[in-house]
Amino acid sequence: MKSKSHKKIPLYLVIAAVLLLIILRILWSWSYSDGFSGLSLLIPLLLLLFLLFALCASAFFSAWVYQDCRQREDDPVLWAIIVFITTPFIGLLLYFLRRSEPKQNCPFCGHRITLKAKYCEACGSQIKSKEEKILMERQKTHHLKLIIAGIVCIVLMLTCLTGFIVSAATNTGINTDVTSNERVWNLGTIRMDSNTYLNGVWELDFRSASDGFVSQEKMTIEDSGTQALYADISCQTIPDGASLILWLVQDDTAQSIDVTNLSEPLVYPLSEFENGDIYVRLQINGVEDTVSKIYIQ
């Protein structure tokens, strides 16, 4: 009777496929946005390498856990997935708190005993020193290459993270100029209720934001001679000195309008601009509880 051999897909191929899918997903997202506009190549490269090394570290440690579980007759697939998903730091901590003692058959009766057992629980036979030495040899750290590769990935990951933080903190290679014809990147925060851009209508509702925070959308002018920008904006909370500035930026042309206290919707002609893409930005300087609706018609 012929026995059929089923080839199992190696774990590292599965991990490589997952990493590839994640990278493709990131590239697909970039293709539908401004991409790296407004950033030096170093910034996204450091971030991408950080994510890549983080995933590789998780993959290497997951592979080691998989092999360790097999030796301990635990559930290797489950623990490998847990370590990969929860990052090595949390996953390995959980695994080492939970992992069982390695076992082997008693040389006298075949009962499963731990490597540290002096006597067999089933037959009571004493584990002789020679057999104990053999068992203890099996406890030595295995698959050191996976551990070393994981540690190297963590070191590289932290190096990339440090470089990214330093670049962001010093504004090196990050465009924060509200009048720029490239995408503006914020280093602050915003508390939003909603931010949608659908069918040419941009609706932004926010509670508060760090001073100078810029929210933006890229709109399209089809006929600058007849079209205008419509902005219905209401700021409910305006502390002393606070303001909300609407910016229209296209190439070298940048126009600003103070929309902090609009009594009625703004209608701004676009005759000074050309047909094509235009950046519409709201620069938030302390105003809170704001509702806005902006479109070109």
PDB file of C-alpha atoms in Angstrom:
ATOM      1  CA  MET A   1       0.000   0.000   0.000  1.00  0.00           C
ATOM      2  CA  LYS A   2       1.515   3.292  -1.080  1.00  0.00           C
ATOM      3  CA  SER A   3       1.596   6.106   1.397  1.00  0.00           C
ATOM      4  CA  LYS A   4       1.001   9.600   0.085  1.00  0.00           C
ATOM      5  CA  SER A   5       3.413  12.229   1.285  1.00  0.00           C
ATOM      6  CA  HIS A   6       1.961  15.682   1.778  1.00  0.00           C
ATOM      7  CA  LYS A   7       4.457  18.484   1.372  1.00  0.00           C
ATOM      8  CA  LYS A   8       3.967  21.215   3.941  1.00  0.00           C
ATOM      9  CA  ILE A   9       4.557  24.830   3.014  1.00  0.00           C
ATOM     10  CA  PRO A  10       7.568  26.084   5.041  1.00  0.00           C
ATOM     11  CA  LEU A  11       6.723  28.688   7.664  1.00  0.00           C
ATOM     12  CA  TYR A  12       9.225  31.189   6.253  1.00  0.00           C
ATOM     13  CA  LEU A  13       7.446  31.138   2.870  1.00  0.00           C
ATOM     14  CA  VAL A  14       4.138  31.947   4.554  1.00  0.00           C
ATOM     15  CA  ILE A  15       5.745  34.816   6.477  1.00  0.00           C
ATOM     16  CA  ALA A  16       7.416  36.127   3.301  1.00  0.00           C
ATOM     17  CA  ALA A  17       4.056  36.074   1.507  1.00  0.00           C
ATOM     18  CA  VAL A  18       2.416  38.026   4.360  1.00  0.00           C
ATOM     19  CA  LEU A  19       5.188  40.645   4.297  1.00  0.00           C
ATOM     20  CA  LEU A  20       4.851  41.002   0.531  1.00  0.00           C
ATOM     21  CA  LEU A  21       1.091  41.514   0.778  1.00  0.00           C
ATOM     22  CA  ILE A  22       1.565  44.203   3.444  1.00  0.00           C
ATOM     23  CA  ILE A  23       4.134  46.063   1.325  1.00  0.00           C
ATOM     24  CA  LEU A  24       1.874  45.872  -1.744  1.00  0.00           C
ATOM     25  CA  ARG A  25      -1.027  47.195   0.343  1.00  0.00           C
ATOM     26  CA  ILE A  26       1.072  50.185   1.445  1.00  0.00           C
ATOM     27  CA  LEU A  27       2.167  50.931  -2.131  1.00  0.00           C
ATOM     28  CA  TRP A  28      -1.434  50.664  -3.328  1.00  0.00           C
ATOM     29  CA  SER A  29      -2.519  53.202  -0.688  1.00  0.00           C
ATOM     30  CA  TRP A  30       0.230  55.599  -1.733  1.00  0.00           C
ATOM     31  CA  SER A  31      -0.860  55.388  -5.367  1.00  0.00           C
ATOM     32  CA  TYR A  32      -4.231  56.934  -4.424  1.00  0.00           C
ATOM     33  CA  SER A  33      -2.734  59.809  -2.431  1.00  0.00           C
ATOM     34  CA  ASP A  34      -0.079  62.479  -2.892  1.00  0.00           C
ATOM     35  CA  GLY A  35       2.496  59.827  -2.152  1.00  0.00           C
ATOM     36  CA  PHE A  36       5.805  61.232  -0.941  1.00  0.00           C
ATOM     37  CA  SER A  37       4.953  64.807  -1.909  1.00  0.00           C
ATOM     38  CA  GLY A  38       6.238  67.182   0.756  1.00  0.00           C
ATOM     39  CA  LEU A  39       8.667  64.651   2.224  1.00  0.00           C
ATOM     40  CA  SER A  40      12.306  63.958   1.539  1.00  0.00           C
ATOM     41  CA  LEU A  41      12.882  60.368   0.481  1.00  0.00           C
ATOM     42  CA  LEU A  42      14.659  59.657   3.779  1.00  0.00           C
ATOM     43  CA  ILE A  43      11.498  60.052   5.893  1.00  0.00           C
ATOM     44  CA  PRO A  44       9.269  57.423   4.222  1.00  0.00           C
ATOM     45  CA  LEU A  45      12.321  55.201   3.703  1.00  0.00           C
ATOM     46  CA  LEU A  46      13.084  55.195   7.434  1.00  0.00           C
ATOM     47  CA  LEU A  47       9.431  54.517   8.249  1.00  0.00           C
ATOM     48  CA  LEU A  48       9.201  51.724   5.692  1.00  0.00           C
ATOM     49  CA  LEU A  49      12.423  50.130   6.946  1.00  0.00           C
ATOM     50  CA  PHE A  50      11.175  50.404  10.527  1.00  0.00           C
ATOM     51  CA  LEU A  51       7.996  48.519   9.624  1.00  0.00           C
ATOM     52  CA  LEU A  52       9.933  45.985   7.552  1.00  0.00           C
ATOM     53  CA  PHE A  53      12.470  45.240  10.308  1.00  0.00           C
ATOM     54  CA  ALA A  54       9.651  45.055  12.885  1.00  0.00           C
ATOM     55  CA  LEU A  55       7.827  42.488  10.774  1.00  0.00           C
ATOM     56  CA  CYS A  56      11.051  40.541  10.152  1.00  0.00           C
ATOM     57  CA  ALA A  57      11.813  40.488  13.889  1.00  0.00           C
ATOM     58  CA  SER A  58       8.328  39.146  14.578  1.00  0.00           C
ATOM     59  CA  ALA A  59       8.783  36.578  11.825  1.00  0.00           C
ATOM     60  CA  PHE A  60      12.146  35.301  13.100  1.00  0.00           C
ATOM     61  CA  PHE A  61      10.999  35.033  16.710  1.00  0.00           C
ATOM     62  CA  SER A  62       7.753  33.406  15.600  1.00  0.00           C
ATOM     63  CA  ALA A  63       9.781  30.830  13.677  1.00  0.00           C
ATOM     64  CA  TRP A  64      11.897  30.152  16.775  1.00  0.00           C
ATOM     65  CA  VAL A  65       8.782  29.760  18.933  1.00  0.00           C
ATOM     66  CA  TYR A  66       7.362  27.403  16.329  1.00  0.00           C
ATOM     67  CA  GLN A  67      10.435  25.160  16.578  1.00  0.00           C
ATOM     68  CA  ASP A  68      10.508  25.381  20.377  1.00  0.00           C
ATOM     69  CA  CYS A  69       6.843  24.407  20.607  1.00  0.00           C
ATOM     70  CA  ARG A  70       7.443  21.381  18.426  1.00  0.00           C
ATOM     71  CA  GLN A  71      10.145  20.170  20.784  1.00  0.00           C
ATOM     72  CA  ARG A  72       7.889  20.715  23.785  1.00  0.00           C
ATOM     73  CA  GLU A  73       4.881  19.098  22.090  1.00  0.00           C
ATOM     74  CA  ASP A  74       2.834  22.264  22.415  1.00  0.00           C
ATOM     75  CA  ASP A  75       0.744  23.985  19.718  1.00  0.00           C
ATOM     76  CA  PRO A  76       3.426  25.486  17.411  1.00  0.00           C
ATOM     77  CA  VAL A  77       1.109  27.163  14.892  1.00  0.00           C
ATOM     78  CA  LEU A  78      -0.993  28.888  17.558  1.00  0.00           C
ATOM     79  CA  TRP A  79       1.980  30.284  19.460  1.00  0.00           C
ATOM     80  CA  ALA A  80       3.793  31.357  16.297  1.00  0.00           C
ATOM     81  CA  ILE A  81       0.713  33.356  15.268  1.00  0.00           C
ATOM     82  CA  ILE A  82       0.383  34.881  18.765  1.00  0.00           C
ATOM     83  CA  VAL A  83       4.025  36.014  18.810  1.00  0.00           C
ATOM     84  CA  PHE A  84       3.810  37.424  15.275  1.00  0.00           C
ATOM     85  CA  ILE A  85       0.624  39.395  15.941  1.00  0.00           C
ATOM     86  CA  THR A  86       1.447  40.689  19.438  1.00  0.00           C
ATOM     87  CA  THR A  87       5.033  41.706  18.517  1.00  0.00           C
ATOM     88  CA  PRO A  88       8.052  39.843  19.908  1.00  0.00           C
ATOM     89  CA  PHE A  89       8.134  41.813  23.170  1.00  0.00           C
ATOM     90  CA  ILE A  90       4.640  40.902  24.347  1.00  0.00           C
ATOM     91  CA  GLY A  91       4.420  37.583  22.504  1.00  0.00           C
ATOM     92  CA  LEU A  92       7.681  36.170  23.860  1.00  0.00           C
ATOM     93  CA  LEU A  93       6.791  37.282  27.386  1.00  0.00           C
ATOM     94  CA  LEU A  94       3.469  35.443  27.170  1.00  0.00           C
ATOM     95  CA  TYR A  95       5.149  32.400  25.673  1.00  0.00           C
ATOM     96  CA  PHE A  96       7.870  32.101  28.314  1.00  0.00           C
ATOM     97  CA  LEU A  97       5.271  32.477  31.081  1.00  0.00           C
ATOM     98  CA  ARG A  98       3.144  29.763  29.515  1.00  0.00           C
ATOM     99  CA  ARG A  99       5.477  27.271  27.791  1.00  0.00           C
ATOM    100  CA  SER A 100       5.577  23.737  29.095  1.00  0.00           C
ATOM    101  CA  GLU A 101       8.595  21.695  30.144  1.00  0.00           C
ATOM    102  CA  PRO A 102      10.188  19.592  27.392  1.00  0.00           C
ATOM    103  CA  LYS A 103       9.505  15.867  27.715  1.00  0.00           C
ATOM    104  CA  GLN A 104      10.757  12.564  26.432  1.00  0.00           C
ATOM    105  CA  ASN A 105       9.948   8.892  26.878  1.00  0.00           C
ATOM    106  CA  CYS A 106      11.122   7.103  30.004  1.00  0.00           C
ATOM    107  CA  PRO A 107      13.910   4.708  28.877  1.00  0.00           C
ATOM    108  CA  PHE A 108      12.311   1.919  30.973  1.00  0.00           C
ATOM    109  CA  CYS A 109       8.545   2.112  30.429  1.00  0.00           C
ATOM    110  CA  GLY A 110       8.049   4.743  27.705  1.00  0.00           C
ATOM    111  CA  HIS A 111       5.978   7.108  29.882  1.00  0.00           C
ATOM    112  CA  ARG A 112       6.386  10.782  29.043  1.00  0.00           C
ATOM    113  CA  ILE A 113       8.540  12.529  31.662  1.00  0.00           C
ATOM    114  CA  THR A 114      10.091  15.988  31.901  1.00  0.00           C
ATOM    115  CA  LEU A 115      13.784  16.437  31.201  1.00  0.00           C
ATOM    116  CA  LYS A 116      14.372  17.437  34.829  1.00  0.00           C
ATOM    117  CA  ALA A 117      12.688  14.344  36.292  1.00  0.00           C
ATOM    118  CA  LYS A 118      14.893  12.191  38.553  1.00  0.00           C
ATOM    119  CA  TYR A 119      12.350   9.395  38.675  1.00  0.00           C
ATOM    120  CA  CYS A 120       9.666   8.176  36.309  1.00  0.00           C
ATOM    121  CA  GLU A 121       6.165   8.990  37.557  1.00  0.00           C
ATOM    122  CA  ALA A 122       4.769   5.760  36.098  1.00  0.00           C
ATOM    123  CA  CYS A 123       7.304   3.022  36.882  1.00  0.00           C
ATOM    124  CA  GLY A 124       9.354   4.730  39.576  1.00  0.00           C
ATOM    125  CA  SER A 125      12.647   3.995  37.812  1.00  0.00           C
ATOM    126  CA  GLN A 126      15.527   6.310  38.564  1.00  0.00           C
ATOM    127  CA  ILE A 127      16.884   8.285  35.647  1.00  0.00           C
ATOM    128  CA  LYS A 128      20.589   7.511  35.651  1.00  0.00           C
ATOM    129  CA  SER A 129      23.201  10.224  35.312  1.00  0.00           C
ATOM    130  CA  LYS A 130      24.159   9.155  31.792  1.00  0.00           C
ATOM    131  CA  GLU A 131      20.573   9.356  30.604  1.00  0.00           C
ATOM    132  CA  GLU A 132      20.086  12.611  32.512  1.00  0.00           C
ATOM    133  CA  LYS A 133      23.075  14.120  30.748  1.00  0.00           C
ATOM    134  CA  ILE A 134      21.605  13.185  27.387  1.00  0.00           C
ATOM    135  CA  LEU A 135      18.305  14.769  28.329  1.00  0.00           C
ATOM    136  CA  MET A 136      19.918  17.956  29.589  1.00  0.00           C
ATOM    137  CA  GLU A 137      21.839  18.259  26.315  1.00  0.00           C
ATOM    138  CA  ARG A 138      18.507  18.575  24.557  1.00  0.00           C
ATOM    139  CA  GLN A 139      17.630  21.657  26.627  1.00  0.00           C
ATOM    140  CA  LYS A 140      20.399  23.744  25.094  1.00  0.00           C
ATOM    141  CA  THR A 141      19.253  26.759  23.082  1.00  0.00           C
ATOM    142  CA  HIS A 142      18.302  25.634  19.620  1.00  0.00           C
ATOM    143  CA  HIS A 143      18.045  27.495  16.303  1.00  0.00           C
ATOM    144  CA  LEU A 144      20.381  30.269  17.442  1.00  0.00           C
ATOM    145  CA  LYS A 145      20.394  31.734  13.935  1.00  0.00           C
ATOM    146  CA  LEU A 146      16.721  32.664  14.266  1.00  0.00           C
ATOM    147  CA  ILE A 147      17.319  34.376  17.617  1.00  0.00           C
ATOM    148  CA  ILE A 148      20.358  36.281  16.345  1.00  0.00           C
ATOM    149  CA  ALA A 149      18.483  37.376  13.202  1.00  0.00           C
ATOM    150  CA  GLY A 150      15.566  38.579  15.347  1.00  0.00           C
ATOM    151  CA  ILE A 151      17.866  40.584  17.631  1.00  0.00           C
ATOM    152  CA  VAL A 152      19.631  42.170  14.640  1.00  0.00           C
ATOM    153  CA  CYS A 153      16.238  43.169  13.183  1.00  0.00           C
ATOM    154  CA  ILE A 154      15.216  44.771  16.489  1.00  0.00           C
ATOM    155  CA  VAL A 155      18.445  46.784  16.617  1.00  0.00           C
ATOM    156  CA  LEU A 156      17.933  47.973  13.029  1.00  0.00           C
ATOM    157  CA  MET A 157      14.266  48.704  13.759  1.00  0.00           C
ATOM    158  CA  LEU A 158      15.166  50.916  16.743  1.00  0.00           C
ATOM    159  CA  THR A 159      17.858  52.655  14.679  1.00  0.00           C
ATOM    160  CA  CYS A 160      15.332  53.526  11.948  1.00  0.00           C
ATOM    161  CA  LEU A 161      12.801  54.671  14.555  1.00  0.00           C
ATOM    162  CA  THR A 162      15.377  56.939  16.178  1.00  0.00           C
ATOM    163  CA  GLY A 163      16.277  58.453  12.805  1.00  0.00           C
ATOM    164  CA  PHE A 164      12.605  59.020  11.989  1.00  0.00           C
ATOM    165  CA  ILE A 165      11.916  60.705  15.362  1.00  0.00           C
ATOM    166  CA  VAL A 166      14.966  62.961  15.062  1.00  0.00           C
ATOM    167  CA  SER A 167      13.992  63.983  11.508  1.00  0.00           C
ATOM    168  CA  ALA A 168      10.408  64.701  12.574  1.00  0.00           C
ATOM    169  CA  ALA A 169      11.463  66.647  15.681  1.00  0.00           C
ATOM    170  CA  THR A 170      13.830  68.860  13.700  1.00  0.00           C
ATOM    171  CA  ASN A 171      11.477  69.216  10.687  1.00  0.00           C
ATOM    172  CA  THR A 172      14.254  67.865   8.493  1.00  0.00           C
ATOM    173  CA  GLY A 173      12.821  66.928   5.112  1.00  0.00           C
ATOM    174  CA  ILE A 174       9.195  67.528   6.184  1.00  0.00           C
ATOM    175  CA  ASN A 175       7.138  70.231   4.449  1.00  0.00           C
ATOM    176  CA  THR A 176       5.179  72.335   6.950  1.00  0.00           C
ATOM    177  CA  ASP A 177       4.808  75.470   4.760  1.00  0.00           C
ATOM    178  CA  VAL A 178       1.107  76.204   4.344  1.00  0.00           C
ATOM    179  CA  THR A 179       1.813  78.163   1.135  1.00  0.00           C
ATOM    180  CA  SER A 180       3.704  75.300  -0.501  1.00  0.00           C
ATOM    181  CA  ASN A 181       2.433  73.660  -3.669  1.00  0.00           C
ATOM    182  CA  GLU A 182       3.296  70.280  -2.161  1.00  0.00           C
ATOM    183  CA  ARG A 183       1.504  68.320   0.508  1.00  0.00           C
ATOM    184  CA  VAL A 184       1.750  69.812   4.005  1.00  0.00           C
ATOM    185  CA  TRP A 185       2.588  67.414   6.837  1.00  0.00           C
ATOM    186  CA  ASN A 186       1.531  68.061  10.430  1.00  0.00           C
ATOM    187  CA  LEU A 187       3.545  67.209  13.517  1.00  0.00           C
ATOM    188  CA  GLY A 188       0.652  68.134  15.812  1.00  0.00           C
ATOM    189  CA  THR A 189      -2.702  66.509  16.565  1.00  0.00           C
ATOM    190  CA  ILE A 190      -6.384  67.095  15.831  1.00  0.00           C
ATOM    191  CA  ARG A 191      -9.519  65.798  17.544  1.00  0.00           C
ATOM    192  CA  MET A 192     -11.955  65.162  14.712  1.00  0.00           C
ATOM    193  CA  ASP A 193     -15.592  64.184  14.628  1.00  0.00           C
ATOM    194  CA  SER A 194     -15.416  63.496  10.879  1.00  0.00           C
ATOM    195  CA  ASN A 195     -13.332  64.248   7.801  1.00  0.00           C
ATOM    196  CA  THR A 196     -14.790  63.193   4.450  1.00  0.00           C
ATOM    197  CA  TYR A 197     -14.231  64.110   0.821  1.00  0.00           C
ATOM    198  CA  LEU A 198     -16.951  62.713  -1.414  1.00  0.00           C
ATOM    199  CA  ASN A 199     -18.146  63.834  -4.860  1.00  0.00           C
ATOM    200  CA  GLY A 200     -16.043  66.992  -4.676  1.00  0.00           C
ATOM    201  CA  VAL A 201     -17.423  68.065  -1.276  1.00  0.00           C
ATOM    202  CA  TRP A 202     -15.034  68.318   1.679  1.00  0.00           C
ATOM    203  CA  GLU A 203     -16.651  68.156   5.120  1.00  0.00           C
ATOM    204  CA  LEU A 204     -14.446  68.614   8.174  1.00  0.00           C
ATOM    205  CA  ASP A 205     -15.828  68.651  11.710  1.00  0.00           C
ATOM    206  CA  PHE A 206     -13.296  68.927  14.520  1.00  0.00           C
ATOM    207  CA  ARG A 207     -13.294  69.669  18.230  1.00  0.00           C
ATOM    208  CA  SER A 208      -9.789  71.071  18.649  1.00  0.00           C
ATOM    209  CA  ALA A 209      -6.306  70.937  17.188  1.00  0.00           C
ATOM    210  CA  SER A 210      -2.771  71.891  18.064  1.00  0.00           C
ATOM    211  CA  ASP A 211      -1.870  75.457  17.135  1.00  0.00           C
ATOM    212  CA  GLY A 212      -1.094  75.842  13.434  1.00  0.00           C
ATOM    213  CA  PHE A 213      -2.474  72.451  12.438  1.00  0.00           C
ATOM    214  CA  VAL A 214      -3.242  72.295   8.706  1.00  0.00           C
ATOM    215  CA  SER A 215      -5.974  70.095   7.247  1.00  0.00           C
ATOM    216  CA  GLN A 216      -6.152  69.909   3.458  1.00  0.00           C
ATOM    217  CA  GLU A 217      -7.757  68.427   0.389  1.00  0.00           C
ATOM    218  CA  LYS A 218      -6.756  68.579  -3.249  1.00  0.00           C
ATOM    219  CA  MET A 219      -9.653  69.777  -5.410  1.00  0.00           C
ATOM    220  CA  THR A 220      -9.982  70.339  -9.154  1.00  0.00           C
ATOM    221  CA  ILE A 221     -10.878  73.531 -11.012  1.00  0.00           C
ATOM    222  CA  GLU A 222     -12.564  72.733 -14.331  1.00  0.00           C
ATOM    223  CA  ASP A 223     -13.449  76.272 -15.446  1.00  0.00           C
ATOM    224  CA  SER A 224     -11.714  78.991 -13.434  1.00  0.00           C
ATOM    225  CA  GLY A 225     -13.614  81.728 -15.284  1.00  0.00           C
ATOM    226  CA  THR A 226     -17.047  80.654 -14.079  1.00  0.00           C
ATOM    227  CA  GLN A 227     -16.447  78.501 -11.010  1.00  0.00           C
ATOM    228  CA  ALA A 228     -16.121  79.641  -7.407  1.00  0.00           C
ATOM    229  CA  LEU A 229     -15.178  78.064  -4.100  1.00  0.00           C
ATOM    230  CA  TYR A 230     -18.030  77.762  -1.616  1.00  0.00           C
ATOM    231  CA  ALA A 231     -17.243  77.468   2.102  1.00  0.00           C
ATOM    232  CA  ASP A 232     -19.864  77.140   4.846  1.00  0.00           C
ATOM    233  CA  ILE A 233     -17.875  77.285   8.095  1.00  0.00           C
ATOM    234  CA  SER A 234     -19.015  77.737  11.675  1.00  0.00           C
ATOM    235  CA  CYS A 235     -16.638  78.062  14.657  1.00  0.00           C
ATOM    236  CA  GLN A 236     -18.536  77.574  17.912  1.00  0.00           C
ATOM    237  CA  THR A 237     -15.634  78.252  20.300  1.00  0.00           C
ATOM    238  CA  ILE A 238     -13.212  81.094  19.537  1.00  0.00           C
ATOM    239  CA  PRO A 239     -10.739  81.881  22.348  1.00  0.00           C
ATOM    240  CA  ASP A 240      -8.951  85.242  22.389  1.00  0.00           C
ATOM    241  CA  GLY A 241      -6.462  85.481  19.550  1.00  0.00           C
ATOM    242  CA  ALA A 242      -7.741  82.314  17.847  1.00  0.00           C
ATOM    243  CA  SER A 243      -8.389  82.176  14.115  1.00  0.00           C
ATOM    244  CA  LEU A 244      -9.226  79.859  11.231  1.00  0.00           C
ATOM    245  CA  ILE A 245      -7.549  80.647   7.912  1.00  0.00           C
ATOM    246  CA  LEU A 246      -8.643  79.227   4.548  1.00  0.00           C
ATOM    247  CA  TRP A 247      -5.768  78.840   2.069  1.00  0.00           C
ATOM    248  CA  LEU A 248      -6.022  78.325  -1.688  1.00  0.00           C
ATOM    249  CA  VAL A 249      -2.694  77.260  -3.169  1.00  0.00           C
ATOM    250  CA  GLN A 250      -1.837  76.495  -6.784  1.00  0.00           C
ATOM    251  CA  ASP A 251       1.738  76.649  -8.087  1.00  0.00           C
ATOM    252  CA  ASP A 252       3.091  80.075  -7.092  1.00  0.00           C
ATOM    253  CA  THR A 253      -0.336  81.517  -6.249  1.00  0.00           C
ATOM    254  CA  ALA A 254      -1.400  81.375  -2.598  1.00  0.00           C
ATOM    255  CA  GLN A 255      -4.439  83.214  -1.244  1.00  0.00           C
ATOM    256  CA  SER A 256      -5.595  83.299   2.379  1.00  0.00           C
ATOM    257  CA  ILE A 257      -9.045  84.180   3.735  1.00  0.00           C
ATOM    258  CA  ASP A 258      -9.928  84.592   7.415  1.00  0.00           C
ATOM    259  CA  VAL A 259     -13.035  82.434   7.931  1.00  0.00           C
ATOM    260  CA  THR A 260     -13.133  82.595  11.735  1.00  0.00           C
ATOM    261  CA  ASN A 261     -16.367  84.602  11.962  1.00  0.00           C
ATOM    262  CA  LEU A 262     -18.331  83.981   8.787  1.00  0.00           C
ATOM    263  CA  SER A 263     -21.834  85.406   9.038  1.00  0.00           C
ATOM    264  CA  GLU A 264     -22.839  83.667   5.794  1.00  0.00           C
ATOM    265  CA  PRO A 265     -21.275  81.080   3.454  1.00  0.00           C
ATOM    266  CA  LEU A 266     -18.185  82.305   1.618  1.00  0.00           C
ATOM    267  CA  VAL A 267     -18.237  82.494  -2.194  1.00  0.00           C
ATOM    268  CA  TYR A 268     -14.743  83.044  -3.554  1.00  0.00           C
ATOM    269  CA  PRO A 269     -14.180  83.467  -7.337  1.00  0.00           C
ATOM    270  CA  LEU A 270     -11.372  81.391  -8.815  1.00  0.00           C
ATOM    271  CA  SER A 271     -10.544  83.591 -11.807  1.00  0.00           C
ATOM    272  CA  GLU A 272      -6.990  84.216 -10.544  1.00  0.00           C
ATOM    273  CA  PHE A 273      -6.231  80.498 -10.673  1.00  0.00           C
ATOM    274  CA  GLU A 274      -5.724  78.114 -13.593  1.00  0.00           C
ATOM    275  CA  ASN A 275      -7.744  75.035 -14.465  1.00  0.00           C
ATOM    276  CA  GLY A 276      -6.378  71.967 -12.710  1.00  0.00           C
ATOM    277  CA  ASP A 277      -5.607  70.808  -9.190  1.00  0.00           C
ATOM    278  CA  ILE A 278      -5.629  73.243  -6.289  1.00  0.00           C
ATOM    279  CA  TYR A 279      -4.842  72.718  -2.600  1.00  0.00           C
ATOM    280  CA  VAL A 280      -7.617  73.844  -0.261  1.00  0.00           C
ATOM    281  CA  ARG A 281      -6.347  74.136   3.312  1.00  0.00           C
ATOM    282  CA  LEU A 282      -7.677  75.109   6.703  1.00  0.00           C
ATOM    283  CA  GLN A 283      -5.051  76.415   9.114  1.00  0.00           C
ATOM    284  CA  ILE A 284      -6.362  75.970  12.649  1.00  0.00           C
ATOM    285  CA  ASN A 285      -5.064  78.496  15.176  1.00  0.00           C
ATOM    286  CA  GLY A 286      -6.875  77.780  18.416  1.00  0.00           C
ATOM    287  CA  VAL A 287     -10.515  77.633  17.286  1.00  0.00           C
ATOM    288  CA  GLU A 288     -12.608  74.718  18.576  1.00  0.00           C
ATOM    289  CA  ASP A 289     -15.884  72.925  17.831  1.00  0.00           C
ATOM    290  CA  THR A 290     -15.840  73.788  14.134  1.00  0.00           C
ATOM    291  CA  VAL A 291     -18.057  72.482  11.331  1.00  0.00           C
ATOM    292  CA  SER A 292     -17.111  73.127   7.702  1.00  0.00           C
ATOM    293  CA  LYS A 293     -18.323  72.251   4.224  1.00  0.00           C
ATOM    294  CA  ILE A 294     -16.201  73.291   1.237  1.00  0.00           C
ATOM    295  CA  TYR A 295     -16.611  72.616  -2.484  1.00  0.00           C
ATOM    296  CA  ILE A 296     -15.994  74.075  -5.944  1.00  0.00           C
ATOM    297  CA  GLN A 297     -18.933  74.755  -8.229  1.00  0.00           C
TER     298      GLN A 297
END
